[in-house]
Tab-separated table of N, CA, C and O in Angstrom:
chain	number	residue	atom	x	y	z
A	13	MET	N	0.847	-1.171	0.000
A	13	MET	CA	0.000	0.000	0.000
A	13	MET	C	0.895	1.237	0.000
A	13	MET	O	1.814	1.343	0.799
A	14	THR	N	0.608	2.153	-0.897
A	14	THR	CA	1.385	3.382	-0.959
A	14	THR	C	0.889	4.365	0.108
A	14	THR	O	-0.193	4.187	0.677
A	15	ASN	N	1.669	5.397	0.341
A	15	ASN	CA	1.289	6.445	1.282
A	15	ASN	C	-0.043	7.085	0.862
A	15	ASN	O	-0.925	7.318	1.686
A	16	THR	N	-0.190	7.342	-0.432
A	16	THR	CA	-1.428	7.935	-0.956
A	16	THR	C	-2.614	7.013	-0.718
A	16	THR	O	-3.682	7.463	-0.290
A	17	ASP	N	-2.422	5.716	-0.981
A	17	ASP	CA	-3.492	4.738	-0.745
A	17	ASP	C	-3.891	4.707	0.728
A	17	ASP	O	-5.080	4.626	1.056
A	18	PHE	N	-2.898	4.751	1.602
A	18	PHE	CA	-3.164	4.730	3.040
A	18	PHE	C	-4.063	5.903	3.437
A	18	PHE	O	-5.074	5.727	4.106
A	19	TRP	N	-3.678	7.117	3.032
A	19	TRP	CA	-4.445	8.305	3.430
A	19	TRP	C	-5.820	8.324	2.780
A	19	TRP	O	-6.793	8.801	3.392
A	20	LYS	N	-5.943	7.792	1.559
A	20	LYS	CA	-7.267	7.673	0.938
A	20	LYS	C	-8.143	6.739	1.760
A	20	LYS	O	-9.337	6.978	1.923
A	21	HIS	N	-7.540	5.686	2.280
A	21	HIS	CA	-8.304	4.742	3.101
A	21	HIS	C	-8.743	5.403	4.409
A	21	HIS	O	-9.883	5.212	4.851
A	22	ILE	N	-7.865	6.170	5.034
A	22	ILE	CA	-8.245	6.897	6.253
A	22	ILE	C	-9.387	7.863	5.928
A	22	ILE	O	-10.368	7.955	6.682
A	23	ASP	N	-9.301	8.573	4.804
A	23	ASP	CA	-10.374	9.495	4.390
A	23	ASP	C	-11.693	8.751	4.215
A	23	ASP	O	-12.759	9.251	4.593
A	24	THR	N	-11.656	7.563	3.648
A	24	THR	CA	-12.863	6.758	3.449
A	24	THR	C	-13.463	6.350	4.787
A	24	THR	O	-14.684	6.413	4.973
A	25	ILE	N	-12.631	5.947	5.724
A	25	ILE	CA	-13.113	5.562	7.057
A	25	ILE	C	-13.830	6.740	7.710
A	25	ILE	O	-14.908	6.584	8.292
A	26	ILE	N	-13.253	7.923	7.589
A	26	ILE	CA	-13.864	9.130	8.159
A	26	ILE	C	-15.194	9.409	7.460
A	26	ILE	O	-16.217	9.649	8.116
A	27	ALA	N	-15.205	9.365	6.136
A	27	ALA	CA	-16.411	9.673	5.349
A	27	ALA	C	-17.545	8.701	5.647
A	27	ALA	O	-18.718	9.074	5.607
A	28	GLN	N	-17.203	7.452	5.972
A	28	GLN	CA	-18.226	6.448	6.255
A	28	GLN	C	-18.715	6.498	7.694
A	28	GLN	O	-19.523	5.670	8.104
A	29	GLY	N	-18.226	7.460	8.458
A	29	GLY	CA	-18.746	7.659	9.811
A	29	GLY	C	-18.297	6.645	10.838
A	29	GLY	O	-19.022	6.373	11.791
A	30	PHE	N	-17.135	6.064	10.631
A	30	PHE	CA	-16.566	5.140	11.602
A	30	PHE	C	-17.463	3.922	11.828
A	30	PHE	O	-17.859	3.605	12.954
A	31	ASP	N	-17.780	3.227	10.740
A	31	ASP	CA	-18.545	1.985	10.861
A	31	ASP	C	-17.655	0.888	11.439
A	31	ASP	O	-16.453	1.096	11.663
A	32	ALA	N	-18.242	-0.271	11.699
A	32	ALA	CA	-17.508	-1.363	12.356
A	32	ALA	C	-16.261	-1.759	11.578
A	32	ALA	O	-15.197	-1.983	12.171
A	33	HIS	N	-16.370	-1.832	10.258
A	33	HIS	CA	-15.208	-2.210	9.445
A	33	HIS	C	-14.107	-1.151	9.556
A	33	HIS	O	-12.927	-1.485	9.709
A	34	GLY	N	-14.480	0.120	9.491
A	34	GLY	CA	-13.504	1.202	9.598
A	34	GLY	C	-12.822	1.223	10.952
A	34	GLY	O	-11.607	1.429	11.046
A	35	LEU	N	-13.600	0.996	12.017
A	35	LEU	CA	-13.018	0.971	13.361
A	35	LEU	C	-12.016	-0.167	13.500
A	35	LEU	O	-10.942	0.013	14.093
A	36	LYS	N	-12.363	-1.321	12.927
A	36	LYS	CA	-11.441	-2.466	12.976
A	36	LYS	C	-10.148	-2.136	12.227
A	36	LYS	O	-9.053	-2.446	12.694
A	37	GLN	N	-10.276	-1.468	11.075
A	37	GLN	CA	-9.095	-1.113	10.295
A	37	GLN	C	-8.228	-0.104	11.044
A	37	GLN	O	-7.003	-0.209	11.045
A	38	LEU	N	-8.860	0.880	11.705
A	38	LEU	CA	-8.089	1.844	12.497
A	38	LEU	C	-7.308	1.140	13.602
A	38	LEU	O	-6.145	1.471	13.865
A	39	GLU	N	-7.931	0.170	14.261
A	39	GLU	CA	-7.237	-0.592	15.303
A	39	GLU	C	-6.052	-1.360	14.724
A	39	GLU	O	-4.984	-1.424	15.333
A	40	GLN	N	-6.234	-1.928	13.540
A	40	GLN	CA	-5.140	-2.652	12.893
A	40	GLN	C	-3.998	-1.703	12.531
A	40	GLN	O	-2.829	-2.037	12.716
A	41	TYR	N	-4.333	-0.527	12.039
A	41	TYR	CA	-3.297	0.459	11.740
A	41	TYR	C	-2.555	0.864	13.012
A	41	TYR	O	-1.332	1.016	13.000
A	42	ALA	N	-3.301	1.041	14.089
A	42	ALA	CA	-2.663	1.408	15.361
A	42	ALA	C	-1.691	0.313	15.807
A	42	ALA	O	-0.579	0.616	16.253
A	43	GLU	N	-2.096	-0.944	15.687
A	43	GLU	CA	-1.216	-2.052	16.059
A	43	GLU	C	0.052	-2.049	15.205
A	43	GLU	O	1.154	-2.265	15.723
A	44	LEU	N	-0.113	-1.822	13.915
A	44	LEU	CA	1.046	-1.771	13.018
A	44	LEU	C	1.970	-0.604	13.386
A	44	LEU	O	3.191	-0.740	13.373
A	45	PHE	N	1.384	0.536	13.714
A	45	PHE	CA	2.153	1.719	14.101
A	45	PHE	C	2.931	1.452	15.387
A	45	PHE	O	4.135	1.726	15.474
A	46	ILE	N	2.249	0.904	16.378
A	46	ILE	CA	2.881	0.641	17.683
A	46	ILE	C	4.010	-0.371	17.551
A	46	ILE	O	5.054	-0.243	18.191
A	47	SER	N	3.829	-1.361	16.673
A	47	SER	CA	4.864	-2.386	16.488
A	47	SER	C	5.995	-1.910	15.585
A	47	SER	O	6.985	-2.617	15.407
A	48	GLY	N	5.850	-0.723	14.996
A	48	GLY	CA	6.894	-0.190	14.126
A	48	GLY	C	6.800	-0.648	12.685
A	48	GLY	O	7.663	-0.339	11.865
A	49	ARG	N	5.739	-1.391	12.340
A	49	ARG	CA	5.586	-1.871	10.962
A	49	ARG	C	4.865	-0.863	10.071
A	49	ARG	O	4.813	-1.044	8.866
A	50	LEU	N	4.343	0.207	10.676
A	50	LEU	CA	3.744	1.311	9.935
A	50	LEU	C	4.428	2.582	10.413
A	50	LEU	O	4.474	2.844	11.618
A	51	VAL	N	5.005	3.318	9.496
A	51	VAL	CA	5.739	4.532	9.854
A	51	VAL	C	4.926	5.738	9.408
A	51	VAL	O	4.541	5.842	8.242
A	52	TYR	N	4.656	6.625	10.339
A	52	TYR	CA	3.937	7.867	10.056
A	52	TYR	C	4.994	8.878	9.642
A	52	TYR	O	5.732	9.396	10.470
A	53	GLN	N	5.103	9.142	8.351
A	53	GLN	CA	6.209	9.915	7.804
A	53	GLN	C	6.270	11.351	8.309
A	53	GLN	O	7.297	11.999	8.196
A	54	ARG	N	5.191	11.853	8.865
A	54	ARG	CA	5.190	13.228	9.375
A	54	ARG	C	5.865	13.328	10.739
A	54	ARG	O	6.078	14.430	11.232
A	55	PHE	N	6.150	12.192	11.365
A	55	PHE	CA	6.763	12.180	12.690
A	55	PHE	C	8.233	11.800	12.604
A	55	PHE	O	8.605	10.915	11.830
A	56	SER	N	9.054	12.433	13.441
A	56	SER	CA	10.441	11.998	13.592
A	56	SER	C	10.415	10.653	14.340
A	56	SER	O	9.401	10.294	14.933
A	57	PRO	N	11.528	9.920	14.351
A	57	PRO	CA	11.557	8.662	15.101
A	57	PRO	C	11.194	8.849	16.583
A	57	PRO	O	10.484	8.017	17.157
A	58	LEU	N	11.642	9.945	17.195
A	58	LEU	CA	11.319	10.194	18.596
A	58	LEU	C	9.824	10.449	18.770
A	58	LEU	O	9.193	9.930	19.702
A	59	GLU	N	9.235	11.232	17.867
A	59	GLU	CA	7.795	11.483	17.931
A	59	GLU	C	7.007	10.198	17.671
A	59	GLU	O	5.983	9.945	18.310
A	60	GLN	N	7.489	9.385	16.747
A	60	GLN	CA	6.856	8.104	16.444
A	60	GLN	C	6.813	7.249	17.703
A	60	GLN	O	5.782	6.684	18.044
A	61	HIS	N	7.927	7.183	18.406
A	61	HIS	CA	7.998	6.392	19.635
A	61	HIS	C	7.040	6.952	20.690
A	61	HIS	O	6.326	6.199	21.340
A	62	GLY	N	7.026	8.266	20.849
A	62	GLY	CA	6.148	8.882	21.840
A	62	GLY	C	4.682	8.652	21.539
A	62	GLY	O	3.891	8.367	22.436
A	63	CYS	N	4.322	8.747	20.281
A	63	CYS	CA	2.940	8.500	19.881
A	63	CYS	C	2.560	7.051	20.169
A	63	CYS	O	1.505	6.785	20.740
A	64	ALA	N	3.414	6.125	19.809
A	64	ALA	CA	3.144	4.710	20.052
A	64	ALA	C	3.034	4.420	21.540
A	64	ALA	O	2.182	3.628	21.965
A	65	ALA	N	3.862	5.080	22.346
A	65	ALA	CA	3.816	4.870	23.792
A	65	ALA	C	2.486	5.329	24.381
A	65	ALA	O	2.075	4.848	25.438
A	66	GLY	N	1.795	6.236	23.693
A	66	GLY	CA	0.497	6.716	24.153
A	66	GLY	C	-0.627	5.713	23.971
A	66	GLY	O	-1.731	5.929	24.461
A	67	GLY	N	-0.372	4.637	23.246
A	67	GLY	CA	-1.379	3.600	23.058
A	67	GLY	C	-2.206	3.791	21.801
A	67	GLY	O	-2.083	4.786	21.087
A	68	SER	N	-3.068	2.818	21.531
A	68	SER	CA	-3.804	2.804	20.271
A	68	SER	C	-4.740	3.999	20.121
A	68	SER	O	-4.874	4.534	19.015
A	69	ASN	N	-5.391	4.454	21.193
A	69	ASN	CA	-6.276	5.617	21.061
A	69	ASN	C	-5.491	6.852	20.642
A	69	ASN	O	-5.962	7.639	19.813
A	70	HIS	N	-4.312	7.026	21.191
A	70	HIS	CA	-3.475	8.173	20.823
A	70	HIS	C	-3.043	8.074	19.360
A	70	HIS	O	-3.070	9.066	18.630
A	71	VAL	N	-2.670	6.895	18.942
A	71	VAL	CA	-2.243	6.695	17.554
A	71	VAL	C	-3.401	6.996	16.605
A	71	VAL	O	-3.239	7.727	15.618
A	72	ILE	N	-4.575	6.451	16.895
A	72	ILE	CA	-5.728	6.658	16.017
A	72	ILE	C	-6.090	8.142	15.957
A	72	ILE	O	-6.328	8.685	14.876
A	73	ALA	N	-6.114	8.815	17.095
A	73	ALA	CA	-6.416	10.254	17.097
A	73	ALA	C	-5.390	11.016	16.273
A	73	ALA	O	-5.746	11.948	15.526
A	74	SER	N	-4.131	10.636	16.343
A	74	SER	CA	-3.086	11.296	15.559
A	74	SER	C	-3.279	11.057	14.069
A	74	SER	O	-3.105	11.979	13.258
A	75	LEU	N	-3.653	9.842	13.700
A	75	LEU	CA	-3.915	9.549	12.289
A	75	LEU	C	-5.121	10.340	11.784
A	75	LEU	O	-5.092	10.884	10.673
A	76	LEU	N	-6.169	10.412	12.589
A	76	LEU	CA	-7.354	11.164	12.177
A	76	LEU	C	-7.043	12.648	12.026
A	76	LEU	O	-7.544	13.310	11.119
A	77	ALA	N	-6.216	13.167	12.918
A	77	ALA	CA	-5.822	14.577	12.827
A	77	ALA	C	-4.961	14.823	11.596
A	77	ALA	O	-5.008	15.900	11.005
A	78	GLY	N	-4.195	13.825	11.195
A	78	GLY	CA	-3.292	13.980	10.056
A	78	GLY	C	-3.939	13.771	8.705
A	78	GLY	O	-3.337	14.067	7.672
A	79	ALA	N	-5.171	13.272	8.692
A	79	ALA	CA	-5.860	13.030	7.427
A	79	ALA	C	-6.171	14.341	6.726
A	79	ALA	O	-6.263	15.398	7.347
A	80	GLY	N	-6.348	14.249	5.425
A	80	GLY	CA	-6.604	15.440	4.623
A	80	GLY	C	-7.921	16.122	4.968
A	80	GLY	O	-8.844	15.499	5.490
A	81	ILE	N	-7.979	17.405	4.665
A	81	ILE	CA	-9.191	18.198	4.848
A	81	ILE	C	-9.541	18.785	3.487
A	81	ILE	O	-8.699	19.407	2.831
A	82	ASP	N	-10.770	18.580	3.071
A	82	ASP	CA	-11.232	19.080	1.777
A	82	ASP	C	-11.140	20.605	1.752
A	82	ASP	O	-11.804	21.274	2.546
A	83	PRO	N	-10.314	21.155	0.877
A	83	PRO	CA	-10.156	22.613	0.836
A	83	PRO	C	-11.468	23.365	0.586
A	83	PRO	O	-11.641	24.481	1.046
A	84	SER	N	-12.408	22.726	-0.109
A	84	SER	CA	-13.679	23.402	-0.393
A	84	SER	C	-14.539	23.544	0.862
A	84	SER	O	-15.512	24.300	0.861
A	85	SER	N	-14.179	22.815	1.937
A	85	SER	CA	-14.936	22.931	3.193
A	85	SER	C	-14.434	24.097	4.051
A	85	SER	O	-14.999	24.382	5.101
A	86	LEU	N	-13.381	24.757	3.592
A	86	LEU	CA	-12.792	25.866	4.338
A	86	LEU	C	-13.149	27.190	3.662
A	86	LEU	O	-13.102	27.296	2.440
A	87	SER	N	-13.494	28.184	4.476
A	87	SER	CA	-13.916	29.460	3.902
A	87	SER	C	-12.885	30.575	4.079
A	87	SER	O	-12.895	31.549	3.338
A	88	ALA	N	-11.995	30.437	5.038
A	88	ALA	CA	-11.002	31.484	5.305
A	88	ALA	C	-9.924	31.484	4.210
A	88	ALA	O	-9.672	30.461	3.577
A	89	PRO	N	-9.282	32.629	3.998
A	89	PRO	CA	-8.242	32.723	2.966
A	89	PRO	C	-7.063	31.780	3.234
A	89	PRO	O	-6.693	31.560	4.387
A	90	GLU	N	-6.502	31.248	2.155
A	90	GLU	CA	-5.334	30.376	2.282
A	90	GLU	C	-4.209	31.110	2.997
A	90	GLU	O	-3.975	32.294	2.752
A	91	GLY	N	-3.517	30.384	3.882
A	91	GLY	CA	-2.388	30.947	4.606
A	91	GLY	C	-2.771	31.783	5.818
A	91	GLY	O	-1.898	32.235	6.550
A	92	SER	N	-4.066	31.959	6.060
A	92	SER	CA	-4.497	32.787	7.182
A	92	SER	C	-4.600	31.970	8.471
A	92	SER	O	-4.768	30.749	8.438
A	93	PHE	N	-4.512	32.668	9.577
A	93	PHE	CA	-4.681	32.022	10.877
A	93	PHE	C	-6.098	31.457	11.000
A	93	PHE	O	-6.291	30.378	11.558
A	94	GLN	N	-7.078	32.155	10.453
A	94	GLN	CA	-8.461	31.682	10.507
A	94	GLN	C	-8.611	30.336	9.799
A	94	GLN	O	-9.352	29.467	10.254
A	95	ARG	N	-7.881	30.164	8.709
A	95	ARG	CA	-7.938	28.890	7.981
A	95	ARG	C	-7.339	27.769	8.832
A	95	ARG	O	-7.855	26.650	8.846
A	96	GLU	N	-6.248	28.078	9.517
A	96	GLU	CA	-5.655	27.085	10.429
A	96	GLU	C	-6.651	26.701	11.525
A	96	GLU	O	-6.743	25.538	11.908
A	97	CYS	N	-7.388	27.684	12.020
A	97	CYS	CA	-8.410	27.415	13.046
A	97	CYS	C	-9.524	26.533	12.488
A	97	CYS	O	-10.016	25.632	13.182
A	98	GLU	N	-9.922	26.771	11.251
A	98	GLU	CA	-10.934	25.923	10.612
A	98	GLU	C	-10.432	24.481	10.489
A	98	GLU	O	-11.181	23.536	10.733
A	99	CYS	N	-9.181	24.326	10.106
A	99	CYS	CA	-8.592	22.984	10.003
A	99	CYS	C	-8.583	22.306	11.367
A	99	CYS	O	-8.953	21.129	11.490
A	100	ALA	N	-8.183	23.045	12.399
A	100	ALA	CA	-8.138	22.491	13.751
A	100	ALA	C	-9.531	22.067	14.212
A	100	ALA	O	-9.689	21.019	14.855
A	101	GLU	N	-10.540	22.851	13.878
A	101	GLU	CA	-11.909	22.502	14.258
A	101	GLU	C	-12.356	21.219	13.559
A	101	GLU	O	-12.979	20.351	14.164
A	102	THR	N	-12.006	21.074	12.286
A	102	THR	CA	-12.329	19.854	11.544
A	102	THR	C	-11.643	18.657	12.183
A	102	THR	O	-12.256	17.595	12.369
A	103	GLN	N	-10.360	18.808	12.526
A	103	GLN	CA	-9.625	17.718	13.171
A	103	GLN	C	-10.274	17.345	14.503
A	103	GLN	O	-10.481	16.167	14.799
A	104	ALA	N	-10.610	18.340	15.313
A	104	ALA	CA	-11.218	18.084	16.616
A	104	ALA	C	-12.572	17.393	16.460
A	104	ALA	O	-12.883	16.448	17.205
A	105	ASN	N	-13.359	17.823	15.486
A	105	ASN	CA	-14.680	17.220	15.277
A	105	ASN	C	-14.584	15.763	14.859
A	105	ASN	O	-15.349	14.922	15.335
A	106	ARG	N	-13.617	15.440	13.988
A	106	ARG	CA	-13.519	14.047	13.551
A	106	ARG	C	-12.995	13.162	14.687
A	106	ARG	O	-13.438	12.027	14.830
A	107	ILE	N	-12.091	13.691	15.506
A	107	ILE	CA	-11.612	12.908	16.647
A	107	ILE	C	-12.747	12.705	17.649
A	107	ILE	O	-12.928	11.609	18.184
A	108	GLU	N	-13.532	13.755	17.888
A	108	GLU	CA	-14.678	13.637	18.807
A	108	GLU	C	-15.678	12.597	18.296
A	108	GLU	O	-16.159	11.762	19.062
A	109	GLN	N	-15.987	12.639	17.001
A	109	GLN	CA	-16.930	11.674	16.425
A	109	GLN	C	-16.416	10.246	16.620
A	109	GLN	O	-17.165	9.348	17.016
A	110	TRP	N	-15.134	10.020	16.329
A	110	TRP	CA	-14.552	8.689	16.508
A	110	TRP	C	-14.599	8.279	17.983
A	110	TRP	O	-15.020	7.170	18.313
A	111	ALA	N	-14.194	9.188	18.882
A	111	ALA	CA	-14.141	8.866	20.308
A	111	ALA	C	-15.529	8.549	20.867
A	111	ALA	O	-15.682	7.652	21.701
A	112	LYS	N	-16.533	9.271	20.408
A	112	LYS	CA	-17.906	8.969	20.840
A	112	LYS	C	-18.341	7.613	20.318
A	112	LYS	O	-19.007	6.857	21.031
A	113	THR	N	-17.959	7.291	19.096
A	113	THR	CA	-18.329	6.011	18.495
A	113	THR	C	-17.739	4.840	19.271
A	113	THR	O	-18.408	3.834	19.483
A	114	VAL	N	-16.495	4.974	19.716
A	114	VAL	CA	-15.848	3.864	20.434
A	114	VAL	C	-16.059	3.930	21.943
A	114	VAL	O	-15.618	3.047	22.665
A	115	GLY	N	-16.713	4.993	22.417
A	115	GLY	CA	-17.053	5.075	23.838
A	115	GLY	C	-15.965	5.610	24.743
A	115	GLY	O	-15.957	5.307	25.936
A	116	CYS	N	-15.056	6.399	24.206
A	116	CYS	CA	-14.001	6.949	25.066
A	116	CYS	C	-14.069	8.474	25.153
A	116	CYS	O	-13.081	9.124	25.460
A	117	TRP	N	-15.247	9.038	24.901
A	117	TRP	CA	-15.439	10.487	24.958
A	117	TRP	C	-16.160	10.856	26.241
A	117	TRP	O	-17.090	10.174	26.661
A	118	MET	N	-15.743	11.952	26.869
A	118	MET	CA	-16.423	12.505	28.035
A	118	MET	C	-16.821	13.932	27.702
A	118	MET	O	-15.966	14.749	27.371
A	119	ASP	N	-18.123	14.230	27.782
A	119	ASP	CA	-18.586	15.580	27.470
A	119	ASP	C	-18.145	16.601	28.508
A	119	ASP	O	-17.823	17.720	28.171
A	120	ASP	N	-18.153	16.218	29.752
A	120	ASP	CA	-17.802	17.165	30.813
A	120	ASP	C	-16.768	16.515	31.727
A	120	ASP	O	-17.113	15.859	32.701
A	121	VAL	N	-15.531	16.708	31.383
A	121	VAL	CA	-14.433	16.063	32.108
A	121	VAL	C	-14.434	16.476	33.582
A	121	VAL	O	-14.176	15.668	34.459
A	122	ASP	N	-14.759	17.743	33.861
A	122	ASP	CA	-14.750	18.198	35.254
A	122	ASP	C	-15.748	17.431	36.106
A	122	ASP	O	-15.490	17.162	37.280
A	123	LYS	N	-16.885	17.052	35.534
A	123	LYS	CA	-17.866	16.268	36.289
A	123	LYS	C	-17.483	14.794	36.318
A	123	LYS	O	-17.731	14.101	37.291
A	124	SER	N	-16.904	14.314	35.221
A	124	SER	CA	-16.547	12.901	35.131
A	124	SER	C	-15.308	12.568	35.946
A	124	SER	O	-15.196	11.485	36.503
A	125	LEU	N	-14.377	13.501	36.005
A	125	LEU	CA	-13.125	13.293	36.731
A	125	LEU	C	-12.905	14.472	37.677
A	125	LEU	O	-12.184	15.405	37.368
A	126	PRO	N	-13.532	14.434	38.835
A	126	PRO	CA	-13.422	15.584	39.750
A	126	PRO	C	-11.991	15.967	40.082
A	126	PRO	O	-11.712	17.132	40.337
A	127	SER	N	-11.074	15.032	40.053
A	127	SER	CA	-9.694	15.370	40.387
A	127	SER	C	-9.099	16.364	39.392
A	127	SER	O	-8.227	17.144	39.750
A	128	VAL	N	-9.581	16.359	38.163
A	128	VAL	CA	-9.095	17.314	37.174
A	128	VAL	C	-9.469	18.728	37.610
A	128	VAL	O	-8.650	19.646	37.557
A	129	ALA	N	-10.703	18.905	38.062
A	129	ALA	CA	-11.140	20.221	38.536
A	129	ALA	C	-10.322	20.651	39.752
A	129	ALA	O	-9.944	21.823	39.874
A	130	GLN	N	-10.028	19.722	40.614
A	130	GLN	CA	-9.220	20.036	41.803
A	130	GLN	C	-7.808	20.472	41.390
A	130	GLN	O	-7.273	21.417	41.931
A	131	VAL	N	-7.232	19.785	40.427
A	131	VAL	CA	-5.906	20.138	39.945
A	131	VAL	C	-5.924	21.522	39.321
A	131	VAL	O	-5.025	22.345	39.546
A	132	ARG	N	-6.962	21.830	38.572
A	132	ARG	CA	-7.089	23.156	37.976
A	132	ARG	C	-7.126	24.231	39.051
A	132	ARG	O	-6.509	25.293	38.900
A	133	GLU	N	-7.836	23.986	40.108
A	133	GLU	CA	-7.947	24.963	41.190
A	133	GLU	C	-6.580	25.181	41.867
A	133	GLU	O	-6.218	26.292	42.194
A	134	ILE	N	-5.835	24.122	42.010
A	134	ILE	CA	-4.499	24.218	42.593
A	134	ILE	C	-3.611	25.107	41.718
A	134	ILE	O	-2.917	25.998	42.193
A	135	PHE	N	-3.649	24.861	40.386
A	135	PHE	CA	-2.820	25.650	39.484
A	135	PHE	C	-3.269	27.112	39.416
A	135	PHE	O	-2.441	28.004	39.251
A	136	LYS	N	-4.551	27.375	39.553
A	136	LYS	CA	-5.053	28.741	39.555
A	136	LYS	C	-4.510	29.516	40.745
A	136	LYS	O	-4.278	30.710	40.657
A	137	SER	N	-4.324	28.810	41.866
A	137	SER	CA	-3.863	29.488	43.086
A	137	SER	C	-2.357	29.752	43.086
A	137	SER	O	-1.870	30.486	43.941
A	138	LEU	N	-1.634	29.183	42.161
A	138	LEU	CA	-0.174	29.386	42.121
A	138	LEU	C	0.207	30.716	41.542
A	138	LEU	O	-0.332	31.342	40.780
């Protein structure tokens, strides 16, 4: 599989809304990435290792963030900060959709993990 074929496949998984087959394929890609049999060319070897150490959810989120964004879906001028923000929003939305599909999304982290709110309060007081 070429690099282009790989990213086209990731785009297809996203477009199909993370169906069971797509989720299984993402898990397989994550396993290949973690084992070093799939190299994410945008990462240095150190970044590759760090991403893999984060586990399969981290790898999948990184792949989803790295997938292409249809330029026609963006309205801000090319090269502008606003366009970068639009891209970031698209990346965040696709990761959220995937995370909700697999059951690892929390809408309100402060309510779900009270210790996070406590840590925030500690840092605010510093």
